[in-house]
Amino acid sequence: MDAETIRKLIESGLPGARADVQGDDGVHFEATVVSDAFRGKLPLARHRMVYATLGELMGGAIHALQLKTVTPDEAGTAR
């Protein structure tokens, strides 16, 4: 697994989202995901939304994924 593949999966699963994914060992990754879809949702719900885009890869090909999930306003960016 690689960071670019994970980025594409997240962005295709959350239309309009922007994801920045890092990870050099192929199993442990960090991602910052910016999406309007997170507006009004608690952190756990946001994380579940991202995990849903990755399906069975979580716990398998992706051993660990550290997430930061923010709305564009929280990220300090305009959409």
mmCIF file of C-alpha atoms in Angstrom:
data_model
loop_
_atom_site.group_PDB
_atom_site.id
_atom_site.type_symbol
_atom_site.label_atom_id
_atom_site.label_comp_id
_atom_site.label_asym_id
_atom_site.label_seq_id
_atom_site.Cartn_x
_atom_site.Cartn_y
_atom_site.Cartn_z
ATOM 1 C CA MET A 1 0.000 0.000 0.000
ATOM 2 C CA ASP A 2 1.198 3.521 -0.656
ATOM 3 C CA ALA A 3 0.174 7.014 0.412
ATOM 4 C CA GLU A 4 -0.957 8.084 -3.073
ATOM 5 C CA THR A 5 -3.389 5.160 -3.363
ATOM 6 C CA ILE A 6 -4.860 5.971 0.038
ATOM 7 C CA ARG A 7 -5.212 9.644 -0.934
ATOM 8 C CA LYS A 8 -7.102 8.697 -4.099
ATOM 9 C CA LEU A 9 -9.418 6.320 -2.216
ATOM 10 C CA ILE A 10 -10.269 8.942 0.403
ATOM 11 C CA GLU A 11 -10.844 11.699 -2.149
ATOM 12 C CA SER A 12 -13.002 9.501 -4.379
ATOM 13 C CA GLY A 13 -15.013 8.254 -1.391
ATOM 14 C CA LEU A 14 -15.567 11.761 -0.005
ATOM 15 C CA PRO A 15 -16.335 13.938 -3.039
ATOM 16 C CA GLY A 16 -14.843 17.401 -2.711
ATOM 17 C CA ALA A 17 -12.421 16.326 0.019
ATOM 18 C CA ARG A 18 -8.710 17.066 -0.051
ATOM 19 C CA ALA A 19 -6.392 14.535 1.566
ATOM 20 C CA ASP A 20 -2.707 14.760 2.362
ATOM 21 C CA VAL A 21 -1.365 11.309 3.201
ATOM 22 C CA GLN A 22 2.121 10.456 4.442
ATOM 23 C CA GLY A 23 3.727 7.108 5.232
ATOM 24 C CA ASP A 24 7.008 5.555 4.232
ATOM 25 C CA ASP A 25 6.807 1.994 5.544
ATOM 26 C CA GLY A 26 3.762 0.860 3.557
ATOM 27 C CA VAL A 27 1.577 0.003 6.575
ATOM 28 C CA HIS A 28 1.567 3.042 8.914
ATOM 29 C CA PHE A 29 0.125 6.290 7.577
ATOM 30 C CA GLU A 30 -0.897 9.787 8.652
ATOM 31 C CA ALA A 31 -3.592 11.722 6.835
ATOM 32 C CA THR A 32 -5.070 15.178 7.046
ATOM 33 C CA VAL A 33 -8.462 15.262 5.372
ATOM 34 C CA VAL A 34 -10.312 18.525 4.675
ATOM 35 C CA SER A 35 -13.983 18.184 3.767
ATOM 36 C CA ASP A 36 -17.218 20.168 3.959
ATOM 37 C CA ALA A 37 -18.906 16.846 4.756
ATOM 38 C CA PHE A 38 -17.346 17.001 8.246
ATOM 39 C CA ARG A 39 -19.303 20.143 9.141
ATOM 40 C CA GLY A 40 -21.363 19.576 12.307
ATOM 41 C CA LYS A 41 -19.900 16.115 12.949
ATOM 42 C CA LEU A 42 -17.907 14.961 15.974
ATOM 43 C CA PRO A 43 -14.349 13.651 15.454
ATOM 44 C CA LEU A 44 -15.377 9.984 15.792
ATOM 45 C CA ALA A 45 -18.025 10.360 13.073
ATOM 46 C CA ARG A 46 -15.507 12.113 10.822
ATOM 47 C CA HIS A 47 -12.978 9.310 11.292
ATOM 48 C CA ARG A 48 -15.614 6.695 10.523
ATOM 49 C CA MET A 49 -16.422 8.520 7.288
ATOM 50 C CA VAL A 50 -12.768 8.304 6.239
ATOM 51 C CA TYR A 51 -12.427 4.656 7.322
ATOM 52 C CA ALA A 52 -15.503 3.828 5.227
ATOM 53 C CA THR A 53 -13.665 5.031 2.106
ATOM 54 C CA LEU A 54 -10.910 2.486 2.793
ATOM 55 C CA GLY A 55 -13.105 -0.506 3.627
ATOM 56 C CA GLU A 56 -11.324 -3.782 4.259
ATOM 57 C CA LEU A 57 -7.897 -2.212 3.729
ATOM 58 C CA MET A 58 -8.107 -0.923 7.316
ATOM 59 C CA GLY A 59 -6.532 -3.466 9.623
ATOM 60 C CA GLY A 60 -5.171 -5.333 6.626
ATOM 61 C CA ALA A 61 -2.988 -3.577 4.061
ATOM 62 C CA ILE A 62 -3.241 -0.442 6.207
ATOM 63 C CA HIS A 63 -2.131 -1.397 9.700
ATOM 64 C CA ALA A 64 -2.507 2.085 11.198
ATOM 65 C CA LEU A 65 -3.891 5.412 10.016
ATOM 66 C CA GLN A 66 -3.534 8.518 12.157
ATOM 67 C CA LEU A 67 -6.188 11.025 11.112
ATOM 68 C CA LYS A 68 -6.711 14.747 11.337
ATOM 69 C CA THR A 69 -10.158 15.605 9.963
ATOM 70 C CA VAL A 70 -11.188 19.231 9.529
ATOM 71 C CA THR A 71 -13.647 21.391 7.635
ATOM 72 C CA PRO A 72 -12.250 24.013 5.267
ATOM 73 C CA ASP A 73 -13.036 26.694 7.895
ATOM 74 C CA GLU A 74 -11.152 24.752 10.573
ATOM 75 C CA ALA A 75 -8.229 24.325 8.197
ATOM 76 C CA GLY A 76 -8.171 28.075 7.620
ATOM 77 C CA THR A 77 -8.879 27.711 3.916
ATOM 78 C CA ALA A 78 -11.739 29.045 1.869
ATOM 79 C CA ARG A 79 -13.732 26.784 -0.366
#
